[in-house]
Tab-separated table of C-alpha atoms in Angstrom:
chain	number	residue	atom	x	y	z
C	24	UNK	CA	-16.030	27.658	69.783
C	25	UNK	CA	-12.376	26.744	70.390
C	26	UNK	CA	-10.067	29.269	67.979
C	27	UNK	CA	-7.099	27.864	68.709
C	28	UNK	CA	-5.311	26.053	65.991
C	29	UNK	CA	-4.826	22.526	65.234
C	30	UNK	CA	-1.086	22.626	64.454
C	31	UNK	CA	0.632	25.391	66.788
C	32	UNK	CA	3.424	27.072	65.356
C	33	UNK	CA	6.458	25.582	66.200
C	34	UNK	CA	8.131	27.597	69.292
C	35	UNK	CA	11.526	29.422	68.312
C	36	UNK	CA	14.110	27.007	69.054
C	37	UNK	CA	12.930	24.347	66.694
C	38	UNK	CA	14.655	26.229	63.671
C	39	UNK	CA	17.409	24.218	64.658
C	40	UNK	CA	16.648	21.064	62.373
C	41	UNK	CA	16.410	23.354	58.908
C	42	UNK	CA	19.648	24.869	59.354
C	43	UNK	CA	20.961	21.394	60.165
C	44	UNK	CA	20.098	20.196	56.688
C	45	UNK	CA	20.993	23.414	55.113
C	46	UNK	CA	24.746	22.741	56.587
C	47	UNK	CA	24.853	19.442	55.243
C	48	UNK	CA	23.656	20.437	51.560
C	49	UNK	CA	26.102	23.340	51.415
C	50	UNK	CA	28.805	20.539	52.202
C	51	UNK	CA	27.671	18.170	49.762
C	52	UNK	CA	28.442	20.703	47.397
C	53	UNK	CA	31.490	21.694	48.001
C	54	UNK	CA	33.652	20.096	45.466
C	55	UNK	CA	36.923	21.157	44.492
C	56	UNK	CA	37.304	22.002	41.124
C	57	UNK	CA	40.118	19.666	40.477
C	58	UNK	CA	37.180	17.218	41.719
C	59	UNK	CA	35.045	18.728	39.243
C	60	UNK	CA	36.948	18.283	36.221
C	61	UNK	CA	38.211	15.083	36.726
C	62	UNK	CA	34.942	13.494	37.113
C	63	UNK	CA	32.555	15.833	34.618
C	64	UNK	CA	29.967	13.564	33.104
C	65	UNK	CA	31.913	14.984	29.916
C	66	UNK	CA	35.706	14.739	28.868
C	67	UNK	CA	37.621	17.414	28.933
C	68	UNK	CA	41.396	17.570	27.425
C	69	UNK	CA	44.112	20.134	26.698
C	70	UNK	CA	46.613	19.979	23.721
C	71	UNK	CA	49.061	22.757	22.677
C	72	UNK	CA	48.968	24.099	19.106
C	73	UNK	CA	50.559	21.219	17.323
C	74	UNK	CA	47.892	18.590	18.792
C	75	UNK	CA	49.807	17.477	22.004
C	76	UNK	CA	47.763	16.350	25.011
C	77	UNK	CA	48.699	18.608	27.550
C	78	UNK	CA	46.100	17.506	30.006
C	79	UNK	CA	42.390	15.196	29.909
C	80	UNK	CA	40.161	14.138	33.049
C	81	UNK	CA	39.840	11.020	34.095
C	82	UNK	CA	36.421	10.793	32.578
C	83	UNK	CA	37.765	10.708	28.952
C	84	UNK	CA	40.627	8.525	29.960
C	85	UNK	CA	37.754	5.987	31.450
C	86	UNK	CA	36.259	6.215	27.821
C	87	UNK	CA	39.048	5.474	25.847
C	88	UNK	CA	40.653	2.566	28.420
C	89	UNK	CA	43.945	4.237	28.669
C	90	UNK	CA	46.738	5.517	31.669
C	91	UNK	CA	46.980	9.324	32.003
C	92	UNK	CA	50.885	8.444	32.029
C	93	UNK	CA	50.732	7.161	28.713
C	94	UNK	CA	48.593	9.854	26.855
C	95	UNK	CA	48.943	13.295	28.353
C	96	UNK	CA	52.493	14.360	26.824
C	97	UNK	CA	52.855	11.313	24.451
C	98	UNK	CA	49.920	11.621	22.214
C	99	UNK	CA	48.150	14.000	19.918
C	100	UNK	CA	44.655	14.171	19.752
C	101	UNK	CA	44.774	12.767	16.355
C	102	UNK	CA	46.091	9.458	17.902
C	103	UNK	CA	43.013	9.243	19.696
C	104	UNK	CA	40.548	9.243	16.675
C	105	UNK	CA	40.366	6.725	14.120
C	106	UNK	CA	41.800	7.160	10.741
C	107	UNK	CA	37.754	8.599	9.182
C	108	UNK	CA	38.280	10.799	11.892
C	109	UNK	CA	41.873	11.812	11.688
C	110	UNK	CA	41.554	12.428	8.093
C	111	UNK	CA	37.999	15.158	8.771
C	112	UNK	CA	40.176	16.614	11.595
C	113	UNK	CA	42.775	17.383	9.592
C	114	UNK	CA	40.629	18.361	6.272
C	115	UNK	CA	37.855	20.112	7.768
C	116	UNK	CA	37.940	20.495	11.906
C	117	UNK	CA	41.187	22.061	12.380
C	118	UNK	CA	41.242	24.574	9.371
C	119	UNK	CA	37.987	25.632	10.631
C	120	UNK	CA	38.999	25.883	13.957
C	121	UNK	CA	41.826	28.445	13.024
C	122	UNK	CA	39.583	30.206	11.488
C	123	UNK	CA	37.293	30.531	13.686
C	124	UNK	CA	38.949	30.413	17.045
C	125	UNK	CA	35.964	27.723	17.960
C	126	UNK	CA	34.299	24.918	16.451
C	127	UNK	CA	31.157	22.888	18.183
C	128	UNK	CA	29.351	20.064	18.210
C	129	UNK	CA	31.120	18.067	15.827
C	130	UNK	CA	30.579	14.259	15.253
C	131	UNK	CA	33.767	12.172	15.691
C	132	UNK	CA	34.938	8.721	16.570
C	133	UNK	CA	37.309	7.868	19.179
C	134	UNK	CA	39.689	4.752	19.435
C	135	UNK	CA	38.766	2.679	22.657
C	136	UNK	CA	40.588	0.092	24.316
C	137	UNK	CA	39.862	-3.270	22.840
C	138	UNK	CA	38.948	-2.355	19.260
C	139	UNK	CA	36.053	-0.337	20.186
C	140	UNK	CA	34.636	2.865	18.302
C	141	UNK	CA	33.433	5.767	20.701
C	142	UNK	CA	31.335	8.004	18.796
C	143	UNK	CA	31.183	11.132	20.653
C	144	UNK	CA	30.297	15.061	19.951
C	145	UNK	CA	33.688	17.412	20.106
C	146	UNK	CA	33.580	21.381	20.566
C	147	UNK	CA	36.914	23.082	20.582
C	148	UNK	CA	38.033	26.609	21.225
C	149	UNK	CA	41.503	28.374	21.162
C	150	UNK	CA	43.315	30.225	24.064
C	151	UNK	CA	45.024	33.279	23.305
C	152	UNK	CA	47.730	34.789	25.396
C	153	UNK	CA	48.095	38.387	25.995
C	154	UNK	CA	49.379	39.592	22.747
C	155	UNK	CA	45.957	37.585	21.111
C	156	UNK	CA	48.492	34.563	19.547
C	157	UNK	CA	47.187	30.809	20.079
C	158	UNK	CA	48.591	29.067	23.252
C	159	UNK	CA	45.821	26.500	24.031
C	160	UNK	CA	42.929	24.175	22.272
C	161	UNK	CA	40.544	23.777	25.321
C	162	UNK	CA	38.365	20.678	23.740
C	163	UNK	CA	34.786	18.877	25.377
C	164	UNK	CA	34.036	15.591	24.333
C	165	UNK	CA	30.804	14.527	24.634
C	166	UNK	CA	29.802	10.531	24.214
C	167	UNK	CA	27.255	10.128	21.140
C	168	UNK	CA	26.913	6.569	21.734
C	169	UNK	CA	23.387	6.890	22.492
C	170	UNK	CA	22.626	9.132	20.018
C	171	UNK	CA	24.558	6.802	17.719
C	172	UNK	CA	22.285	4.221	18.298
C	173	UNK	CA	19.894	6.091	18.148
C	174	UNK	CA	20.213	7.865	14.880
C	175	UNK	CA	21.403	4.176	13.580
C	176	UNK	CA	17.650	2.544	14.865
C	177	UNK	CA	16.334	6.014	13.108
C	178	UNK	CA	18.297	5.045	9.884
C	179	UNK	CA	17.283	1.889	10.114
C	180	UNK	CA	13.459	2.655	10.900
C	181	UNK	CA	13.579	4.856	7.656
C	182	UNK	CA	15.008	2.553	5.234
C	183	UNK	CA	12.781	-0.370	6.193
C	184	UNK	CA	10.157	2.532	5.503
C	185	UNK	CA	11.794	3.454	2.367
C	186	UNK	CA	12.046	-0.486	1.617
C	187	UNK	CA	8.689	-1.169	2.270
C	188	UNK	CA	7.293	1.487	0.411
C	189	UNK	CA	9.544	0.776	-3.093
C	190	UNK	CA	8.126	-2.623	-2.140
C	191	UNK	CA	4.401	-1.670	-2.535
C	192	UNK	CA	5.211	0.742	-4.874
C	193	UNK	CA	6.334	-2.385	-6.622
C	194	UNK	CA	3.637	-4.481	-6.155
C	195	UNK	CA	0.604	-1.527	-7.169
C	196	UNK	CA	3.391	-1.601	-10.525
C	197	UNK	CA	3.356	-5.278	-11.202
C	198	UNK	CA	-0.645	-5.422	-9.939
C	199	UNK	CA	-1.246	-2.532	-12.420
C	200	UNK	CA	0.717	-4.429	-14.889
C	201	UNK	CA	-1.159	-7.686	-14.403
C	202	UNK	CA	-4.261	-5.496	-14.965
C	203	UNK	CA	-3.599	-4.164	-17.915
C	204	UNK	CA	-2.255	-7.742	-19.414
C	205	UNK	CA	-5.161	-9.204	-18.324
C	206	UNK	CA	-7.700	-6.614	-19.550
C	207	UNK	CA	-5.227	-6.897	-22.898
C	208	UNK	CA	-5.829	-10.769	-22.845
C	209	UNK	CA	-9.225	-10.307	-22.285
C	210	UNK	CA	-9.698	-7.971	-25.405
C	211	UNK	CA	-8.242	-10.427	-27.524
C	212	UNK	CA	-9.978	-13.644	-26.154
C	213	UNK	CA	-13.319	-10.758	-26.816
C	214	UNK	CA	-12.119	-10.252	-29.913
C	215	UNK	CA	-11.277	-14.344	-31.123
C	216	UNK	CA	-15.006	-15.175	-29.585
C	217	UNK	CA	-16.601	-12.601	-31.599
C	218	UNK	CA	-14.949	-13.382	-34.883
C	219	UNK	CA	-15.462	-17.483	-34.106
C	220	UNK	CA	-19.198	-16.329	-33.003
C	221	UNK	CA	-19.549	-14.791	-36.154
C	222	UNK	CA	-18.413	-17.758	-38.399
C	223	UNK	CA	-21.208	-19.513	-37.349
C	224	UNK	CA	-23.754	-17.027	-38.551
C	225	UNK	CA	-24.657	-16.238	-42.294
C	226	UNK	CA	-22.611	-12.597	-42.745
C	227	UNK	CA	-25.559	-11.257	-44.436
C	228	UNK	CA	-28.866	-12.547	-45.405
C	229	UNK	CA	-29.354	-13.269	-49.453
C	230	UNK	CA	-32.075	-11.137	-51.146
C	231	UNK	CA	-35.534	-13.381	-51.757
C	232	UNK	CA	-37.598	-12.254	-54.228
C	233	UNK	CA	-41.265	-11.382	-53.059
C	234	UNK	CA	-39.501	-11.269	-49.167
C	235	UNK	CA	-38.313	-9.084	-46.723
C	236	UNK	CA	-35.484	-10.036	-44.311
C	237	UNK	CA	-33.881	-9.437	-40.968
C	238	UNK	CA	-31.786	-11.000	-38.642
C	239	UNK	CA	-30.103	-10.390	-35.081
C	240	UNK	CA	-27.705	-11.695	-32.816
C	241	UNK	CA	-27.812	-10.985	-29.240
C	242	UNK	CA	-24.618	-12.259	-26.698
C	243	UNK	CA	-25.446	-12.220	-23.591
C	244	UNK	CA	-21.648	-12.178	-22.272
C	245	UNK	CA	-18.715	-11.211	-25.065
C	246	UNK	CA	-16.413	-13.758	-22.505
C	247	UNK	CA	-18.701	-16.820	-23.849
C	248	UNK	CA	-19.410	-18.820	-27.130
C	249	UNK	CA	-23.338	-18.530	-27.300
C	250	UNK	CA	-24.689	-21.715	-29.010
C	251	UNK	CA	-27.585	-20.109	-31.072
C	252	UNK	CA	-28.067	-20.151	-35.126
C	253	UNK	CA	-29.569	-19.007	-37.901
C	254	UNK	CA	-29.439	-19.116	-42.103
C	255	UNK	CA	-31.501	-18.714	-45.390
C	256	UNK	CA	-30.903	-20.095	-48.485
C	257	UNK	CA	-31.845	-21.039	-51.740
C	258	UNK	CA	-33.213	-24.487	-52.482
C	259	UNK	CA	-33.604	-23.691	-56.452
C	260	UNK	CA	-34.907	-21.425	-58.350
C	261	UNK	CA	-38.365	-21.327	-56.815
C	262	UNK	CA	-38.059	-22.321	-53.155
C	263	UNK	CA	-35.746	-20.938	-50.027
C	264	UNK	CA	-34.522	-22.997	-47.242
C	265	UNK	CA	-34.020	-21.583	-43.657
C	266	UNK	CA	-33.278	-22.909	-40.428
C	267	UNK	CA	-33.015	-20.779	-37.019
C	268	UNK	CA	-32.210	-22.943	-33.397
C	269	UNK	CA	-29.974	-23.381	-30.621
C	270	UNK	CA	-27.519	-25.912	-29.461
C	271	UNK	CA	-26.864	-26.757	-25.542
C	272	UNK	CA	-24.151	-25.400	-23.425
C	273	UNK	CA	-21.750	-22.733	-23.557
C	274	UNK	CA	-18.250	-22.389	-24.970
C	275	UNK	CA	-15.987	-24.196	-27.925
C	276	UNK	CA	-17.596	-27.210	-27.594
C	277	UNK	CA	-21.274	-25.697	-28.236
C	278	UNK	CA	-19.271	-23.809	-30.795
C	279	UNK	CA	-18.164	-27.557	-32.482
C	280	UNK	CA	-21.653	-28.290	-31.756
C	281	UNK	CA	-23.328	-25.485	-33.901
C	282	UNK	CA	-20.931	-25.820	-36.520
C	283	UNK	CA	-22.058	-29.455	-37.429
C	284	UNK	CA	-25.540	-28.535	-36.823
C	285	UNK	CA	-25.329	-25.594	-39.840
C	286	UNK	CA	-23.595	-27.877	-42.255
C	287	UNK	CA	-25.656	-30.993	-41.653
C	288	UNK	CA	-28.870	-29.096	-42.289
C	289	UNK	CA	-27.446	-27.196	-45.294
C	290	UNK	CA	-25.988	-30.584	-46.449
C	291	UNK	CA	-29.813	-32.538	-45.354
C	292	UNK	CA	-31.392	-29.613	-47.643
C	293	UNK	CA	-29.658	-30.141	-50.933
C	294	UNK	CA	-30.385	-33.748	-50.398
C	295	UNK	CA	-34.307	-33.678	-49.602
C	296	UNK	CA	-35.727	-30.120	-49.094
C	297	UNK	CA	-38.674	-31.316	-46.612
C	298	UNK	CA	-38.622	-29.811	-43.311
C	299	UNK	CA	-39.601	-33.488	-41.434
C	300	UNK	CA	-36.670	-35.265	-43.693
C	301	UNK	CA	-34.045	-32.817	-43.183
C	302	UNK	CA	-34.703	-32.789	-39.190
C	303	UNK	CA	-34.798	-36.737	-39.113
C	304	UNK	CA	-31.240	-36.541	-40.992
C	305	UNK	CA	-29.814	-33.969	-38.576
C	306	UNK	CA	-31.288	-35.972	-35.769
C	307	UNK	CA	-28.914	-39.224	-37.145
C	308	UNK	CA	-25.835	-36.893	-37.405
C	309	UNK	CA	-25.885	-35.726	-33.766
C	310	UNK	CA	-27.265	-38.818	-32.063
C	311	UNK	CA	-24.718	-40.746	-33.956
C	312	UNK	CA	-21.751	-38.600	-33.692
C	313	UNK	CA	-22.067	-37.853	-29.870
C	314	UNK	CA	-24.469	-40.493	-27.639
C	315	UNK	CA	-21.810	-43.435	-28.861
C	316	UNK	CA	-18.683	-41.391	-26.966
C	317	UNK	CA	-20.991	-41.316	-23.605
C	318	UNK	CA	-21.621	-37.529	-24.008
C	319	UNK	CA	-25.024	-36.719	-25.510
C	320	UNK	CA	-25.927	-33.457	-27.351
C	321	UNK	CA	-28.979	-32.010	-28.820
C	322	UNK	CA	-30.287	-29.282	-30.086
C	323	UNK	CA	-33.651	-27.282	-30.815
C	324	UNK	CA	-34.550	-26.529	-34.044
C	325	UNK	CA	-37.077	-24.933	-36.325
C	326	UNK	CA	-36.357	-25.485	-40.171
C	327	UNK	CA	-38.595	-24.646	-43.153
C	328	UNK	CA	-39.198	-24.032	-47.202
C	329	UNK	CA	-40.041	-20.448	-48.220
C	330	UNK	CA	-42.228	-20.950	-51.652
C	331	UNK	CA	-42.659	-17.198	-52.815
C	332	UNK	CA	-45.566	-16.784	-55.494
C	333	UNK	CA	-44.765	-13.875	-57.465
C	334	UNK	CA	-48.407	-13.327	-59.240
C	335	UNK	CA	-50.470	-13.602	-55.918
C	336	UNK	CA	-47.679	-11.877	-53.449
C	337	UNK	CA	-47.964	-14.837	-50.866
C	338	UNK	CA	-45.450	-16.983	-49.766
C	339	UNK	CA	-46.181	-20.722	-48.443
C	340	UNK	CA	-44.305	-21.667	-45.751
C	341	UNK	CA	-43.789	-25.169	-44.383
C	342	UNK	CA	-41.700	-25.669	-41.318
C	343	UNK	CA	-40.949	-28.019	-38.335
C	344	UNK	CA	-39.951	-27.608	-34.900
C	345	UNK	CA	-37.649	-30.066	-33.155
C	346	UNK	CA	-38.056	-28.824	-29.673
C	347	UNK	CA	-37.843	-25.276	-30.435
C	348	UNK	CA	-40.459	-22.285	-29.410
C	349	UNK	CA	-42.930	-22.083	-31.777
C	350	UNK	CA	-43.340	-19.396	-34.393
C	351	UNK	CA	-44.616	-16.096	-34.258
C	352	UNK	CA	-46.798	-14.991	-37.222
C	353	UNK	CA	-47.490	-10.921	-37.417
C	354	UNK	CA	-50.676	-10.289	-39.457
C	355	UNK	CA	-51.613	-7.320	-41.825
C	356	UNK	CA	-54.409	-6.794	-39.885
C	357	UNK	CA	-52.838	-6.293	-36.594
C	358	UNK	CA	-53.587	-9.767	-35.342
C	359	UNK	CA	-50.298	-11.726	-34.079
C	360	UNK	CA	-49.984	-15.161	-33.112
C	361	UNK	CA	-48.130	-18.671	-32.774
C	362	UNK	CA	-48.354	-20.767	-35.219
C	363	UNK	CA	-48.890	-24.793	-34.681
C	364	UNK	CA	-46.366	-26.967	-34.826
C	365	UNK	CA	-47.191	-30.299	-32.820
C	366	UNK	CA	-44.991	-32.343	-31.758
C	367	UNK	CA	-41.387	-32.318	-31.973
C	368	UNK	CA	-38.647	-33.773	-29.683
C	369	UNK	CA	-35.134	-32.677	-28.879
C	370	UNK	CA	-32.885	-33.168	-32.239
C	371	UNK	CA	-30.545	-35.536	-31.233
C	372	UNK	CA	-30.995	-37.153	-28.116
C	373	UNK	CA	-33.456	-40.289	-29.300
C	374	UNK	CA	-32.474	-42.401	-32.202
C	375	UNK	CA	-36.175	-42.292	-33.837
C	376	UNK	CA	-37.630	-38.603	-33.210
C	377	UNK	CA	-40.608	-38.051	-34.703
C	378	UNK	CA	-41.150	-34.356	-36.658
C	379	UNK	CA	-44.198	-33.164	-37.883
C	380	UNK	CA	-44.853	-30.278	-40.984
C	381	UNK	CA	-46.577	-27.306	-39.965
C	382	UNK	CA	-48.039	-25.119	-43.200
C	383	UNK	CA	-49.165	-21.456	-43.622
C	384	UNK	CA	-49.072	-18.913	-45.877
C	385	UNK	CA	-47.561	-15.056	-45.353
C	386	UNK	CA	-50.240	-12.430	-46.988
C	387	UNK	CA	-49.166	-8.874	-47.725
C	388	UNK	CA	-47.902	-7.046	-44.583
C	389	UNK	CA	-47.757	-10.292	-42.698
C	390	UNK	CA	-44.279	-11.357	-40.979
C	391	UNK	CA	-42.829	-14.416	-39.587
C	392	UNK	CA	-40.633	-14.530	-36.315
C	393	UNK	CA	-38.215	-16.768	-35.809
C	394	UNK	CA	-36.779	-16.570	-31.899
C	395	UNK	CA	-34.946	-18.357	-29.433
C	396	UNK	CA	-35.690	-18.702	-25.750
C	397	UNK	CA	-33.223	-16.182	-24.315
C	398	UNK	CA	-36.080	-13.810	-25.116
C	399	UNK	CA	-38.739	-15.693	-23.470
C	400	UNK	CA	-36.480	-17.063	-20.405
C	401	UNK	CA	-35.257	-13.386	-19.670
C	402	UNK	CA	-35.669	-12.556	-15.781
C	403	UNK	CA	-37.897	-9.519	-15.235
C	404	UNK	CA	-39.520	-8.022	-12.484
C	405	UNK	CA	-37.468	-6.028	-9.318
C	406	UNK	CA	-36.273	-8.978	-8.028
C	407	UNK	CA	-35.513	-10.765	-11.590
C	408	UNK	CA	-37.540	-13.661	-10.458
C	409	UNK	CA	-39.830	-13.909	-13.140
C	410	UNK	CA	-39.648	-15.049	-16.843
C	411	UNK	CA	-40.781	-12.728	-19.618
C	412	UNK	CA	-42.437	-15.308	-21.241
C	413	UNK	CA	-44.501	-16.234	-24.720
C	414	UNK	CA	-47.938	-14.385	-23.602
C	415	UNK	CA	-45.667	-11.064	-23.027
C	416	UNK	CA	-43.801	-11.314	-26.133
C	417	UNK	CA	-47.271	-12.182	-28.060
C	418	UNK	CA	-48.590	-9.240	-26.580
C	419	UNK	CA	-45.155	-7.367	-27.274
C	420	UNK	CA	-45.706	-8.532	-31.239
C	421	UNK	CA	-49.360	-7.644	-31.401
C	422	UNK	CA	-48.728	-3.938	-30.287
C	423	UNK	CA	-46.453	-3.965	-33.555
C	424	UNK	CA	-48.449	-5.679	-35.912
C	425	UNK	CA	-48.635	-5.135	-38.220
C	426	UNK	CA	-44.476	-4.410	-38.790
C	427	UNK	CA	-42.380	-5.502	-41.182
C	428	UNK	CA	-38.990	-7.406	-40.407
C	429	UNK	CA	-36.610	-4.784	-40.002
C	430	UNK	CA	-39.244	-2.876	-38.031
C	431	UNK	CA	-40.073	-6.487	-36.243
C	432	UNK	CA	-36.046	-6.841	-35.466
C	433	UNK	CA	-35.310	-3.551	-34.178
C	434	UNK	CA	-38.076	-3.213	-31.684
C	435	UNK	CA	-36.284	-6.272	-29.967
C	436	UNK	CA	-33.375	-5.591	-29.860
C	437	UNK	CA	-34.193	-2.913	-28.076
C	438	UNK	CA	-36.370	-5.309	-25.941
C	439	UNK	CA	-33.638	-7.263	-25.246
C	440	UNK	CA	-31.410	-4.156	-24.217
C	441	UNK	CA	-34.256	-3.647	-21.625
C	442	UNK	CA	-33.703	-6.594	-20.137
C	443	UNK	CA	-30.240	-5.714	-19.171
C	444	UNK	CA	-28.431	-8.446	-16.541
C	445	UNK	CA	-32.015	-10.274	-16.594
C	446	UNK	CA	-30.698	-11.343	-19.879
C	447	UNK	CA	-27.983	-14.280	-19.216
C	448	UNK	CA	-28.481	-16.225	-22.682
C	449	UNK	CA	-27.864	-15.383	-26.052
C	450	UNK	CA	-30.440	-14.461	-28.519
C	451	UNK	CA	-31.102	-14.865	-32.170
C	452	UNK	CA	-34.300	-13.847	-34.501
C	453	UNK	CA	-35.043	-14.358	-37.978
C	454	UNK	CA	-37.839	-12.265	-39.643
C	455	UNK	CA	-39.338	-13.539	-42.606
C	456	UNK	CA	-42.048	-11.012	-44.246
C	457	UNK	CA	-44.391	-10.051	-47.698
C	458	UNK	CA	-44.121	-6.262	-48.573
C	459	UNK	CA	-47.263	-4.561	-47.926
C	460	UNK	CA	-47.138	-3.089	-51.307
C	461	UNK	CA	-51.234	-3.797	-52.341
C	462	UNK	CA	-54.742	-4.566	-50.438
C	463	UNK	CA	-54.338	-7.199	-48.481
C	464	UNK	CA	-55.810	-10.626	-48.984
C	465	UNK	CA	-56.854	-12.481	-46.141
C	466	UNK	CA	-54.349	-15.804	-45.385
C	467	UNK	CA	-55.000	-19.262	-45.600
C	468	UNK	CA	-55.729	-20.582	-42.157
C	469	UNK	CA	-52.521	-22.515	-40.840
C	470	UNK	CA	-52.449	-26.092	-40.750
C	471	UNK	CA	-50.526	-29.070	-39.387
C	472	UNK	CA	-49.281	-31.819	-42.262
């Protein structure tokens, strides 16, 4: 094994090299200090008591662009500030300074050649003689322009922070105040579509004698005119009229729509009472008023006669459909059903639709349904993908039966509340019923006319 080392020491003569540099380091700093103040990377002045410039390095006179011969003896220090800074020295630095015997680190401007501003850092402290009287202000200058600009880009930084955050705060103010007008405007628009929704329905129902009656209105949205009706009647003094249906599309002009729908079957009524003659008259109106402007509308329809027979306790009712879900009849004896009415077409959109009279007679504890299809065309199921349908609200109805109207009316509307966003269209029912007030006599079976 070799144990000598890789790198011998080196022998005693080679020293030589380190004191070498050593030598020329010690030289490099020897600087006089005449040397030293002249070129201190700070300035450095002089002045006696009354301000005079008694003596300043070179590296201050650099700064300021200005002979030695022309300051040092000739100027006060005052001259070399501009007037802001003249005025603080005079108000604030040099009180302070007499007070204290030293002042530091306080933020001036200086007057440079060519117009320029020198913003530099200034400490100050007095020299006493013997008998401790002022003889001397010894004053540094340091240049701030850097920290000038810096502080300035800092400034700046914060007020476009400061701007842009009264900016947003602006904007979340003028947002939040477009929310609220809009949720305002929307409450009133609410508000204007319920009232005009509710000038198309009867405000209450009239009292028929031998009858029970109920009646509901579901909308689907409060932002949109619903198109569906309903009313009751009297004919004369025997006989009730009442007509339940549902005009298509949405919105004012289903509103306009409904509106001459009500009055021309109120109007068709007092004329000629029959359920096939009042339909064919409502079927002119609408065909006539809207297919000639290019802009067909219809509607579905079921209208009928109520004749109440106070010394049996039935009621005979005659009614036809013009396109409109049939009837539901609720039986006394539990049984529940639709009633018949063939045929039928869309009021409105052919010039010659044909209606036909559908006849049956309410017993004791039996109750007629009235309905339009936003029941039957809710979406059910997880996916809302399915339709409710007549066979589940049949089988909805016979659970009931047998109910009376109100009874009828409620358990809807609660049936419709199920439904929640499955629901998308309006709703109305009508509920026509005989009191079960005595034994029940079976009905007449239901016929077509």
């Amino acid at each position: 094994m070799n144990c000598r080392p890789e790198h011998p020491p080196p022998s005693p003569g080679a020293g030589g090299d380190e004191q070498g540099t050593d030598a020329a380091f010690t030289a490099l700093l020897e600087d006089s200090a005449e040397e030293l103040y002249e070129s201190a990377p700070c300035g450095y002045l002089s002045t006696l008591m009354d301000g005079t410039i008694a003596k300043i390095n070179q590296t201050l006179l650099d700064w300021i662009g200005l002979p030695r011969e022309t300051v040092v003896g000739r100027m006060r220090f005052t001259d070399l500030l501009t007037v802001g800074g003249k005025l603080y020295h005079e108000t604030h630095f040099a009180p302070l300074l007499r007070m204290q015997g030293e002042i530091k680190g306080i933020a001036l401007e200086m007057k440079a050649a060519g117009g320029r501003r020198l913003p530099v850092l200034v400490s100050s402290a007095l020299k006493y003689g013997s008998g401790r009287e002022p003889q001397l202000i010894r004053t540094t200058v340091f240049d701030a322009a850097d920290r000038r600009a810096y502080e300035e880009e800092l400034l700046r930084r914060r007020q476009e922070a400061d701007r842009a955050r009264r900016e947003a705060e602006e904007a979340r103010e003028e947002a939040e105040q477009a929310r609220r007008q809009a949720e305002a405007d929307r409450a009133r628009l609410t508000e204007a579509l319920a009232t005009l929704q509710q000038s198309l329905l009867p405000t209450s129902l009239p009292a028929v004698p031998g009858l029970e009656t109920a009646a509901y209105y579901h909308t689907a949205s409060p932002d949109r005119l619903g198109g569906d009706f309903y009313d009751l009647f009297p004919i004369d003094n025997t006989r009730w009229a009442f007509f339940l249906g549902d005009v298509c599309g949405k919105g004012p002009r289903a509103a306009a729509l409904t509106s001459l729908t009500r009055y021309a079957l109120r109007a068709a009524a007092l004329h000629d009472a029959e359920p096939v003659t009042a339909l064919t008259t409502l079927n002119a109106v609408l065909h006539e008023r809207y297919t000639a402007g290019g802009d067909p509308r219809y509607c579905t329809t079921v209208f009928g006669l109520l004749e109440p027979d106070g010394e049996t306790g039935r009621t005979t009712v005659r009614l036809a459909s013009g396109g409109h879900p049939p009837a539901l009849v609720l039986r006394a004896d539990g049984r529940a059903d639709f009633l018949p009415t063939p045929g039928g077409m869309l009021v409105g959109i052919l010039p010659d639709s044909r209606f036909t009279t559908a006849t049956t007679e309410l017993a004791p504890g039996d109750t007629l349904l009235l309905y339009t299809d936003g029941l039957t065309e809710a979406r059910t199921g997880p996916g809302r993908d399915s339709l409710y349908g007549d066979e589940a609200l049949r089988d909805f109805a016979a659970a009931l039966a047998p109910a009376p109207p109100q009874k009828l009316v409620n358990a809807l509307s609660g049936l419709l509340d199920s439904f929640g966003e499955g629901l998308n269209d309006d709703t109305a029912l009508l509920a026509l019923g005989v009191p079960h007030d005595g034994p029940h006599t079976p009905p007449a079976t239901d016929e077509a006319a």
